[in-house]
PDB file of N, CA and C in Angstrom:
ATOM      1  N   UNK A  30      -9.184 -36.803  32.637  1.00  0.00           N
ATOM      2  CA  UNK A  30     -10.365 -36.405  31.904  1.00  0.00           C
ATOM      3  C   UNK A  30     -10.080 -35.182  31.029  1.00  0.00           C
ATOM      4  N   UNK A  31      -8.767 -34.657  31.646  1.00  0.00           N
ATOM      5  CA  UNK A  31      -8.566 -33.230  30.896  1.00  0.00           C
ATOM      6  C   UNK A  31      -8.186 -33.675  29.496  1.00  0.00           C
ATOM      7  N   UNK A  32      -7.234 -34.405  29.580  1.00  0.00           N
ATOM      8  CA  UNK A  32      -6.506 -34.891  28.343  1.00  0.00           C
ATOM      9  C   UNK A  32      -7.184 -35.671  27.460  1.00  0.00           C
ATOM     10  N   UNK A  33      -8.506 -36.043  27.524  1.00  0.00           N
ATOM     11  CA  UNK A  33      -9.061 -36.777  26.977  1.00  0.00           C
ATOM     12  C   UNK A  33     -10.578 -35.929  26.188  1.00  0.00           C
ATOM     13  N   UNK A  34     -10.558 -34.441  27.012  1.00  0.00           N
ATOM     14  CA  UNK A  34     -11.207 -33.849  26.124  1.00  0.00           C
ATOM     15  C   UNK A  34     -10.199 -32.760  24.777  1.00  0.00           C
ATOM     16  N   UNK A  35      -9.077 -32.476  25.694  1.00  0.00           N
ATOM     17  CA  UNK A  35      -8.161 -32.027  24.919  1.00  0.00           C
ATOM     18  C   UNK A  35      -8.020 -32.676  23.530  1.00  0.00           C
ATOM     19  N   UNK A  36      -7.997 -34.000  23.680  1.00  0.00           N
ATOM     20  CA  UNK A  36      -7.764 -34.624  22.366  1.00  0.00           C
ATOM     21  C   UNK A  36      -8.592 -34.672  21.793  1.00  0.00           C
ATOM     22  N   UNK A  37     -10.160 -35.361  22.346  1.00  0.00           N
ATOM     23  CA  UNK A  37     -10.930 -35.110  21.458  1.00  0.00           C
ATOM     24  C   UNK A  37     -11.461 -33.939  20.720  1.00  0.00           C
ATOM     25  N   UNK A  38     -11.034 -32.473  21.635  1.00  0.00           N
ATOM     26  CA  UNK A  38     -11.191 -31.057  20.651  1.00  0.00           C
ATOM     27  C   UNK A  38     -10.399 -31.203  19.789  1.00  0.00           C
ATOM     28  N   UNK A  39      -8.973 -31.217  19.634  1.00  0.00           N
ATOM     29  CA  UNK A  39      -8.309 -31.509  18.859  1.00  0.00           C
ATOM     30  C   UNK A  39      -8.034 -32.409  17.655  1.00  0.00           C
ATOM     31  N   UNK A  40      -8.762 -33.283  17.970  1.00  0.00           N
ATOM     32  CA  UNK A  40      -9.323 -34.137  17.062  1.00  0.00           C
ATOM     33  C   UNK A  40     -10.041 -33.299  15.840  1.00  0.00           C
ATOM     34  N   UNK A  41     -11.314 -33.198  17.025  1.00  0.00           N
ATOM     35  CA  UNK A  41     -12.385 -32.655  16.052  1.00  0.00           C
ATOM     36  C   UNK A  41     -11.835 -31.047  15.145  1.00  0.00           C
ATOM     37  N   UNK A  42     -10.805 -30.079  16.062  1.00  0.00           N
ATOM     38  CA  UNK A  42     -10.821 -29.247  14.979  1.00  0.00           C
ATOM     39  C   UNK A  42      -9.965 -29.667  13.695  1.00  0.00           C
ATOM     40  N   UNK A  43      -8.958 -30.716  13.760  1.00  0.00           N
ATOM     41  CA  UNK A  43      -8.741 -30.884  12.790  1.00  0.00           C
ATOM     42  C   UNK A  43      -9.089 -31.909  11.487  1.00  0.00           C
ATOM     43  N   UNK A  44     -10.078 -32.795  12.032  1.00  0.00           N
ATOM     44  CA  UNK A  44     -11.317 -33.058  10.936  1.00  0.00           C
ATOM     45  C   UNK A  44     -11.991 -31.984  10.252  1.00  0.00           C
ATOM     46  N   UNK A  45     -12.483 -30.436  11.128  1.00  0.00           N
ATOM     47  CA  UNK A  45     -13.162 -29.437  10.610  1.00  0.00           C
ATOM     48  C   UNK A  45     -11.946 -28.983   9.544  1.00  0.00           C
ATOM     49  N   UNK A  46     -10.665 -28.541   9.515  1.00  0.00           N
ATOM     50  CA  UNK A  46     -10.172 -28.046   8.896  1.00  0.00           C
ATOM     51  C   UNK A  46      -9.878 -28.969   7.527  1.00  0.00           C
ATOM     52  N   UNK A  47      -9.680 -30.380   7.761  1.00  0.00           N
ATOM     53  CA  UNK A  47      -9.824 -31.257   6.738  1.00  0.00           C
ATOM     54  C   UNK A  47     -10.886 -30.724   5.485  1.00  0.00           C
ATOM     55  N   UNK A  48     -12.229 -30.876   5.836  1.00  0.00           N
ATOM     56  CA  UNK A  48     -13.588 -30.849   5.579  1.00  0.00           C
ATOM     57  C   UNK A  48     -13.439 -29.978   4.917  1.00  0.00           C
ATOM     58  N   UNK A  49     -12.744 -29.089   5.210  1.00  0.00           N
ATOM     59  CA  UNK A  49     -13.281 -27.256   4.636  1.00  0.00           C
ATOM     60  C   UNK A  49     -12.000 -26.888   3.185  1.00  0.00           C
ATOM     61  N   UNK A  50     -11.533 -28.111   2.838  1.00  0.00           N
ATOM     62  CA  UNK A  50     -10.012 -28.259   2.053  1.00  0.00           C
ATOM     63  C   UNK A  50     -11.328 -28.327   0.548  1.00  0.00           C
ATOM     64  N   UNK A  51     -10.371 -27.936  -0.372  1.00  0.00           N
ATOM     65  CA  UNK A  51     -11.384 -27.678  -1.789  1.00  0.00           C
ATOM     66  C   UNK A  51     -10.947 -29.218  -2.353  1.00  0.00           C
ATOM     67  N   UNK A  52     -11.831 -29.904  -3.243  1.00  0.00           N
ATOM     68  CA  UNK A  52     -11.989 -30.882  -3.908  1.00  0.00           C
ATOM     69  C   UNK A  52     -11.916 -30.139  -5.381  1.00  0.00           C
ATOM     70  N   UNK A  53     -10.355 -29.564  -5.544  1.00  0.00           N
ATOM     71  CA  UNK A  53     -10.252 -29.562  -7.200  1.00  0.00           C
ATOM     72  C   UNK A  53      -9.319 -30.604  -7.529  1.00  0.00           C
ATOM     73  N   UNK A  54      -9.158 -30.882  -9.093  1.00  0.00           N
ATOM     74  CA  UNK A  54      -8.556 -31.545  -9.423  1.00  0.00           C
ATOM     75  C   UNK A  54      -6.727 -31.662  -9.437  1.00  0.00           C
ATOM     76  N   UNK A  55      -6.375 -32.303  -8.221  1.00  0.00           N
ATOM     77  CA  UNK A  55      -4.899 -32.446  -7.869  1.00  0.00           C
ATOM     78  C   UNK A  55      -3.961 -33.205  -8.573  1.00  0.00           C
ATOM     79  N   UNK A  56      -4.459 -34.060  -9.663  1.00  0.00           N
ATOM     80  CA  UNK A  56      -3.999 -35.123 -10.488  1.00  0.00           C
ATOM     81  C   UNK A  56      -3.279 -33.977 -11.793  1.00  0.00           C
ATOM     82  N   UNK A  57      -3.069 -33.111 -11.840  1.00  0.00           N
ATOM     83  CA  UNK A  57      -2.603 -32.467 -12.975  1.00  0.00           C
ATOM     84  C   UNK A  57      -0.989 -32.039 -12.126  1.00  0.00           C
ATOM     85  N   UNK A  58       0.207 -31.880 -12.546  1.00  0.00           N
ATOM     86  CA  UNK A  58       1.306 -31.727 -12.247  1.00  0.00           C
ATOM     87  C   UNK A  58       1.499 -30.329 -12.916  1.00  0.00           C
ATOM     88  N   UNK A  59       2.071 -29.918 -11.454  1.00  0.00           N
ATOM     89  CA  UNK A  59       2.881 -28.574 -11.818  1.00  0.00           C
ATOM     90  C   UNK A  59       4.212 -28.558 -13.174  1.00  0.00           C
ATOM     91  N   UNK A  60       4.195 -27.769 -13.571  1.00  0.00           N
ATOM     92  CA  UNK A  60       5.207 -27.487 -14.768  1.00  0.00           C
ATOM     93  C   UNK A  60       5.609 -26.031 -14.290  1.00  0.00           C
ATOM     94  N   UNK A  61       6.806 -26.010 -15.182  1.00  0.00           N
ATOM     95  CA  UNK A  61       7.748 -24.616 -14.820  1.00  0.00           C
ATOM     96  C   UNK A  61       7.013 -23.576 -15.297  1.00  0.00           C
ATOM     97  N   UNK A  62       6.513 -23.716 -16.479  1.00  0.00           N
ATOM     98  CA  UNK A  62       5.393 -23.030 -17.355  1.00  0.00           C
ATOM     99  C   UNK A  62       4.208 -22.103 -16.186  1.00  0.00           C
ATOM    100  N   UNK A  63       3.926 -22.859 -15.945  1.00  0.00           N
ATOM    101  CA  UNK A  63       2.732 -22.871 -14.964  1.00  0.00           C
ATOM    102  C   UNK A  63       3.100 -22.257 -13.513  1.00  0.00           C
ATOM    103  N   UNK A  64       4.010 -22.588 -12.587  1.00  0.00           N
ATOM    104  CA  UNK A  64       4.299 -22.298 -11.370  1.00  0.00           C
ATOM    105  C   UNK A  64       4.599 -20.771 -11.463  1.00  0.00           C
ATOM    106  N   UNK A  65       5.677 -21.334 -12.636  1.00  0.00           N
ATOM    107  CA  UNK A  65       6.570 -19.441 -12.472  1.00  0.00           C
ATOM    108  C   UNK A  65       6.739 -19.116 -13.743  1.00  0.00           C
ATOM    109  N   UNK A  66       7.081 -18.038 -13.921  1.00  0.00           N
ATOM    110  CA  UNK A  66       7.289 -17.017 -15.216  1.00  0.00           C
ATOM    111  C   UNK A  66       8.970 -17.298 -15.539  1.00  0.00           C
ATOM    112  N   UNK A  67       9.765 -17.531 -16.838  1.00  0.00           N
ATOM    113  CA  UNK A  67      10.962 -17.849 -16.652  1.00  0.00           C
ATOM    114  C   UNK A  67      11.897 -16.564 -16.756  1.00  0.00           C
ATOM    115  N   UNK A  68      12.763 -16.436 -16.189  1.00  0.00           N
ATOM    116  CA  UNK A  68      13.923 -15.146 -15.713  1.00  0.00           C
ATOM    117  C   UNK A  68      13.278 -14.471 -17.099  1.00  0.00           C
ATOM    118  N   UNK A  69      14.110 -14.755 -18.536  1.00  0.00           N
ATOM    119  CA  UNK A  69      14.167 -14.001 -19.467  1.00  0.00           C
ATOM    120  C   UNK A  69      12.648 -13.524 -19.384  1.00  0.00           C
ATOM    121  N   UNK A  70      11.576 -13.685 -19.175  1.00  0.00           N
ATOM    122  CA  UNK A  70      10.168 -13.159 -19.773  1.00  0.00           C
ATOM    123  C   UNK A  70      10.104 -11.884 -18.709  1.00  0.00           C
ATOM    124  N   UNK A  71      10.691 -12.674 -17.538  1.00  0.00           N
ATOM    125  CA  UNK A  71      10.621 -11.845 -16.516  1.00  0.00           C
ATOM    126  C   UNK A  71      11.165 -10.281 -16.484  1.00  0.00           C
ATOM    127  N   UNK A  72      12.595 -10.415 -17.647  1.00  0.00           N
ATOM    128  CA  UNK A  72      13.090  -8.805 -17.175  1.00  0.00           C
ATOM    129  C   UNK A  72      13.913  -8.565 -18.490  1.00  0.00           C
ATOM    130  N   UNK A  73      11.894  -9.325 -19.159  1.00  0.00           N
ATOM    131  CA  UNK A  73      12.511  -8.257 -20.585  1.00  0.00           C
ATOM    132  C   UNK A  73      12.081  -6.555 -20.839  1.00  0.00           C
ATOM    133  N   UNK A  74      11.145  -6.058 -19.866  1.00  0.00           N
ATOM    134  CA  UNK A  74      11.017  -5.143 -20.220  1.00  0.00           C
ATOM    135  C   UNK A  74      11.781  -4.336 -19.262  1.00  0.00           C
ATOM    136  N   UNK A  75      13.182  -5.074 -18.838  1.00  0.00           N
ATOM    137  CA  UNK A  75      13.884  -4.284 -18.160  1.00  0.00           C
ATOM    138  C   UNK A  75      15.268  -3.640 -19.423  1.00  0.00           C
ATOM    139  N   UNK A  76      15.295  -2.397 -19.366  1.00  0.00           N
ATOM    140  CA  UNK A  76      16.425  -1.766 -20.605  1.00  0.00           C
ATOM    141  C   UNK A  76      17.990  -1.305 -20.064  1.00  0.00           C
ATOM    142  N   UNK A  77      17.381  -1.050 -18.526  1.00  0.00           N
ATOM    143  CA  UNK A  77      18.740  -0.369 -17.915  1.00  0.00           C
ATOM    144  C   UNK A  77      19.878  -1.473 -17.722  1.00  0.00           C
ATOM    145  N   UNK A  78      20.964  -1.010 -17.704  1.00  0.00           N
ATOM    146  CA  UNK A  78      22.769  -1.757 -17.349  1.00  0.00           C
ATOM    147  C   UNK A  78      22.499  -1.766 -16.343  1.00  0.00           C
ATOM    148  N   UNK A  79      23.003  -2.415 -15.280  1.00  0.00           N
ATOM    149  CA  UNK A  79      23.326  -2.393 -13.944  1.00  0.00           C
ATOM    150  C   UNK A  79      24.665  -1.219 -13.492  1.00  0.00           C
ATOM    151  N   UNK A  80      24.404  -1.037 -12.610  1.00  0.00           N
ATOM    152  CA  UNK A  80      25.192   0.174 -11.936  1.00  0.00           C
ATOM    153  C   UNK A  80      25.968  -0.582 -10.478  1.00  0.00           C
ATOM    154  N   UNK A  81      26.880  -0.574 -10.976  1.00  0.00           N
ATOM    155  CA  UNK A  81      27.907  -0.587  -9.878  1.00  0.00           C
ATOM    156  C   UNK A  81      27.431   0.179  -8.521  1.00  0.00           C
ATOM    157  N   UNK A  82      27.662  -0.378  -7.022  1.00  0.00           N
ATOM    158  CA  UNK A  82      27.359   0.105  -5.916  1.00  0.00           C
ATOM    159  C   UNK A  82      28.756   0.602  -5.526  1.00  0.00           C
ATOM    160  N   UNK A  83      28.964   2.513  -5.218  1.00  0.00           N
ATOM    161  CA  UNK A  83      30.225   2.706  -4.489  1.00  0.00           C
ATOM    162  C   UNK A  83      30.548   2.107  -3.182  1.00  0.00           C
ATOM    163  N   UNK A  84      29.678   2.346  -2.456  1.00  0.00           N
ATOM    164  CA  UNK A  84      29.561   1.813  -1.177  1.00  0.00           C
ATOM    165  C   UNK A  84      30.142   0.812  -0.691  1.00  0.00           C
ATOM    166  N   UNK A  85      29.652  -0.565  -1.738  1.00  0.00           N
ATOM    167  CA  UNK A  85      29.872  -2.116  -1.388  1.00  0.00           C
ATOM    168  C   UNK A  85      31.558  -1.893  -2.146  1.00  0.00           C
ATOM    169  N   UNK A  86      31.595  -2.731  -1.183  1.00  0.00           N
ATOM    170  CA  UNK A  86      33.336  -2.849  -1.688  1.00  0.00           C
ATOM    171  C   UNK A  86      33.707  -4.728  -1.373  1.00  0.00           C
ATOM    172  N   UNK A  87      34.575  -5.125  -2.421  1.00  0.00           N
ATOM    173  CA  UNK A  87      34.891  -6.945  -1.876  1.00  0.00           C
ATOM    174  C   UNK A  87      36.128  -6.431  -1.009  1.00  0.00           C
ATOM    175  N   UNK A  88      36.738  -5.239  -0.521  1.00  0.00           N
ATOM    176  CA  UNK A  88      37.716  -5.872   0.499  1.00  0.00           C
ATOM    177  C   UNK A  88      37.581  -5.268   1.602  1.00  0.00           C
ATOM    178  N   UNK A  89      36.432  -5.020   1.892  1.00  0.00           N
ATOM    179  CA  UNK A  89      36.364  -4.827   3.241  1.00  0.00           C
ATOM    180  C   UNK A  89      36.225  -6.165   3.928  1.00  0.00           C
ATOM    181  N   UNK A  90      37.302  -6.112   4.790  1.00  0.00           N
ATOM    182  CA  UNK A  90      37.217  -7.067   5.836  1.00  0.00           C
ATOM    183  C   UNK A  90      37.381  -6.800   7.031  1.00  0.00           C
ATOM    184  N   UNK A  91      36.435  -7.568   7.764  1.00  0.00           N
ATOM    185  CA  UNK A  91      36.434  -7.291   9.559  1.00  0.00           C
ATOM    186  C   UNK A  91      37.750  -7.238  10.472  1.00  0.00           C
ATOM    187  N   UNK A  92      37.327  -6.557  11.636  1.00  0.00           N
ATOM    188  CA  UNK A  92      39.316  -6.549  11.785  1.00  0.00           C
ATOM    189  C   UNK A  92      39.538  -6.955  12.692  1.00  0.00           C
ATOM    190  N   UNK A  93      40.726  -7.862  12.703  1.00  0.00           N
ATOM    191  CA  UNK A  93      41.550  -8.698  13.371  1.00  0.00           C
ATOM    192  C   UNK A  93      41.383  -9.002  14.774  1.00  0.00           C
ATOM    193  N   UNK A  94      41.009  -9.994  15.394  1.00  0.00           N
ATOM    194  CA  UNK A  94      40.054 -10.213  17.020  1.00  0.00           C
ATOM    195  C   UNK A  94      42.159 -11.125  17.596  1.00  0.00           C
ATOM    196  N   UNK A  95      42.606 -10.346  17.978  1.00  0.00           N
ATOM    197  CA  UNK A  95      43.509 -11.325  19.091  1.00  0.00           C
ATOM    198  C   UNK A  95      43.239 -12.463  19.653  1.00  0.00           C
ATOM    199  N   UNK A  96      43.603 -13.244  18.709  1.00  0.00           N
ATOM    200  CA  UNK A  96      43.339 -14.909  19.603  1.00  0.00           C
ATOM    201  C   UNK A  96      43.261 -14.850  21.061  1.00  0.00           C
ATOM    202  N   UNK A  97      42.772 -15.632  22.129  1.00  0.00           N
ATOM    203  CA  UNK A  97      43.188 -15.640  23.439  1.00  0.00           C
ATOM    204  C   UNK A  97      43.843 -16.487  23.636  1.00  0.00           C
ATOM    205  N   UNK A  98      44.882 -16.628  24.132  1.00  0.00           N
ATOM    206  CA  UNK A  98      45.863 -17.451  24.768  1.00  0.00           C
ATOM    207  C   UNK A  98      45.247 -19.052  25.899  1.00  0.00           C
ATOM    208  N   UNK A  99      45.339 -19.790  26.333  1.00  0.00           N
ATOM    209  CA  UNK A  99      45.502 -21.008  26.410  1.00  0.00           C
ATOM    210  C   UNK A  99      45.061 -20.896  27.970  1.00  0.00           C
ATOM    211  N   UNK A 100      45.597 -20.215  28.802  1.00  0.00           N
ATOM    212  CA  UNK A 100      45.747 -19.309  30.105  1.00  0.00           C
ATOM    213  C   UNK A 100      44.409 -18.844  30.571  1.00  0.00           C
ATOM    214  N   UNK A 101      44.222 -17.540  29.302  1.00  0.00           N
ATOM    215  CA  UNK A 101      42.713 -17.110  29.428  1.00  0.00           C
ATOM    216  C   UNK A 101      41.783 -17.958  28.441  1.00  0.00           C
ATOM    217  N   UNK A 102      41.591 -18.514  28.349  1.00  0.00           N
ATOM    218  CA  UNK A 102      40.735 -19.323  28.027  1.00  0.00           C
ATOM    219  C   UNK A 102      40.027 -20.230  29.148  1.00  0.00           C
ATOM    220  N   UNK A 103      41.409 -20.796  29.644  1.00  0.00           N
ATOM    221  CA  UNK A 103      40.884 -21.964  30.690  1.00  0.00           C
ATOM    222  C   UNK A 103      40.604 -21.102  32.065  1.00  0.00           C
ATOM    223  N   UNK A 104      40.841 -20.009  32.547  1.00  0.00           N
ATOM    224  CA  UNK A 104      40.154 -18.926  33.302  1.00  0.00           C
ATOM    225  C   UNK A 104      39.018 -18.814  33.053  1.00  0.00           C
ATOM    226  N   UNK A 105      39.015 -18.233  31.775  1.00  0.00           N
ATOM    227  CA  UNK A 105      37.322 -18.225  31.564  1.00  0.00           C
ATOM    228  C   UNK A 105      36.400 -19.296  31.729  1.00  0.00           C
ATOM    229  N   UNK A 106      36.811 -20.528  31.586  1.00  0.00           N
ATOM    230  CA  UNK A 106      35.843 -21.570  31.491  1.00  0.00           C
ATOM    231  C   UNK A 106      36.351 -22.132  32.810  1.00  0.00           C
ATOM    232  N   UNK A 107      36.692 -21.898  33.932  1.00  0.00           N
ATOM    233  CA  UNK A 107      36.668 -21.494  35.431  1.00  0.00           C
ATOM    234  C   UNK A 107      35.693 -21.210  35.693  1.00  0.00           C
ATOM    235  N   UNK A 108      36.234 -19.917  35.674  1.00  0.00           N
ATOM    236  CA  UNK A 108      34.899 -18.700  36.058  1.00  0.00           C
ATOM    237  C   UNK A 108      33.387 -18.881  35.236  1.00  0.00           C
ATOM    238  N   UNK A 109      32.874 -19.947  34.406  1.00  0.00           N
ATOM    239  CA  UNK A 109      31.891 -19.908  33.936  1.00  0.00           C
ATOM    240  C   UNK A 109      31.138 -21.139  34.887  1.00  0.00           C
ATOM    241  N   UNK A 110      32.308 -22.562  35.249  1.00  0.00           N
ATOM    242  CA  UNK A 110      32.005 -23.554  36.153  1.00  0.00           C
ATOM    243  C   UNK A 110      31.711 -22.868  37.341  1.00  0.00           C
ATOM    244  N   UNK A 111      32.237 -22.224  37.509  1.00  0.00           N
ATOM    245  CA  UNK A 111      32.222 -21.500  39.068  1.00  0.00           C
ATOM    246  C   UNK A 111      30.967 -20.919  39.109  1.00  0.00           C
ATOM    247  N   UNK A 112      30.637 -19.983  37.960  1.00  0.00           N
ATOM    248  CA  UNK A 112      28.907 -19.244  38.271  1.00  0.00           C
ATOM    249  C   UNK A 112      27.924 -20.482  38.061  1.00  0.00           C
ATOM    250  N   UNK A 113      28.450 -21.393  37.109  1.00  0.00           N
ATOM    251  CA  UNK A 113      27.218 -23.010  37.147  1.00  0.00           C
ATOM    252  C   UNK A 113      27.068 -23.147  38.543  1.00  0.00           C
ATOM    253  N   UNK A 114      28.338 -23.948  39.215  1.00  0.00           N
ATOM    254  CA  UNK A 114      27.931 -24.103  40.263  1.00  0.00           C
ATOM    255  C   UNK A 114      27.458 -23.525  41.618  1.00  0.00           C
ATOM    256  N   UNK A 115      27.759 -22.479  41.625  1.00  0.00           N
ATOM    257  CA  UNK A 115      26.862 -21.382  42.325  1.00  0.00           C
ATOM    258  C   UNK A 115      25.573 -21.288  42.095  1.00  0.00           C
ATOM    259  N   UNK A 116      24.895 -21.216  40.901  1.00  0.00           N
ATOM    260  CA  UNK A 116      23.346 -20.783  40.134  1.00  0.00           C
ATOM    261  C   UNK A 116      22.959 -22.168  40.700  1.00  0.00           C
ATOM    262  N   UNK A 117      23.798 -23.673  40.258  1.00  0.00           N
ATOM    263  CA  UNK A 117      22.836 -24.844  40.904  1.00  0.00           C
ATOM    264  C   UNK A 117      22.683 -24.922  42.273  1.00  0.00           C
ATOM    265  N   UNK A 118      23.833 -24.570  43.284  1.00  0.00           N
ATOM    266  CA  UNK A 118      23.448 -24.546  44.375  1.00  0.00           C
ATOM    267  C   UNK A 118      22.234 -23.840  45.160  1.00  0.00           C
ATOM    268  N   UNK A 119      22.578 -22.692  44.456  1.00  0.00           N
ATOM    269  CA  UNK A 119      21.386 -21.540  45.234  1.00  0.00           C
ATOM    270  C   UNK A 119      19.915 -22.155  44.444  1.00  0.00           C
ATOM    271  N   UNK A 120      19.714 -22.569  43.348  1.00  0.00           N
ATOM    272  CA  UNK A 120      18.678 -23.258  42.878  1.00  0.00           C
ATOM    273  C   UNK A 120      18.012 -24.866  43.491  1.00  0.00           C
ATOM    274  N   UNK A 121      19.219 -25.609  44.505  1.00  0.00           N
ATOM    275  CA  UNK A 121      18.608 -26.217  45.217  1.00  0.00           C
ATOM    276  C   UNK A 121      18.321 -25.800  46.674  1.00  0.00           C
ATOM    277  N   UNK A 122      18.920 -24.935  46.807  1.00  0.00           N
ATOM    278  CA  UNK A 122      18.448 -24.201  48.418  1.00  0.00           C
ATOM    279  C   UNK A 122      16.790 -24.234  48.102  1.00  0.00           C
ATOM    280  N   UNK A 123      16.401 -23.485  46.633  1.00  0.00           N
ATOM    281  CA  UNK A 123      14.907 -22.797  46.715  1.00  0.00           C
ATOM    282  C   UNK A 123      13.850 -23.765  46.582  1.00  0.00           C
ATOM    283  N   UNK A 124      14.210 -25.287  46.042  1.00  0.00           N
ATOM    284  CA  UNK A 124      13.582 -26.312  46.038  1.00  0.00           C
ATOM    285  C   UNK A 124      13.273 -26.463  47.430  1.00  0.00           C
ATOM    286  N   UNK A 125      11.425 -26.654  47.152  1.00  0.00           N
ATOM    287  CA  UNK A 125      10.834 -27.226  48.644  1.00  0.00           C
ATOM    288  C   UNK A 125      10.982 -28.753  48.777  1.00  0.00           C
ATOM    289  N   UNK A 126      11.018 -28.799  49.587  1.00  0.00           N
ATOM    290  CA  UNK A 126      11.370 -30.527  49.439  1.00  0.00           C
ATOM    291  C   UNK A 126       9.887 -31.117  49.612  1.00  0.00           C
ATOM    292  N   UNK A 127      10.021 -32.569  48.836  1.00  0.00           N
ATOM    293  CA  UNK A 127       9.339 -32.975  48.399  1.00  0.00           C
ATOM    294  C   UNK A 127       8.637 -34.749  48.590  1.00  0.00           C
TER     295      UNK A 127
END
């Protein structure tokens, strides 16, 4: 019965939000004209050069992470099976049975 008023609220608020939508005329198509302003109109009353940023630099690059070896890798993904299966075990201990 729950689910059956659930839907029908749901229903109904979104008929209300339908209802409340404006009836203008949608038959006219957007144009570029119309949506947006085009770049050039946009930043003509801009006069200044652009200015170089000191800061930003193209060669900074992040530094160098040591691959892990083959060894530790498959350790790690051990030790990650190992805490799975631990977390599922102790997670069916807490299950009441049913």
């Amino acid at each position: 019965m729950r689910k059956l008023s659930a839907l029908t609220a749901a229903t109904a608020a979104s008929l209300l939000l339908a209802a409340c939508g404006s009836a203008d005329d949608a038959s006219t198509e957007a144009t570029a004209d119309s949506v947006e302003m085009p770049a050039d109109s946009a930043l003509e009353p801009v006069d200044e050069a652009p200015v170089a940023d000191p800061s930003a630099t193209a060669t900074d690059a992040p530094e160098a992470v040591a691959p892990a070896t083959a060894d530790q890798a498959s350790e790690a993904a051990a030790d990650v099976a190992d805490k799975a299966l631990a977390a599922a075990a102790e997670g069916e201990e807490e299950t009441p049975a049913q």
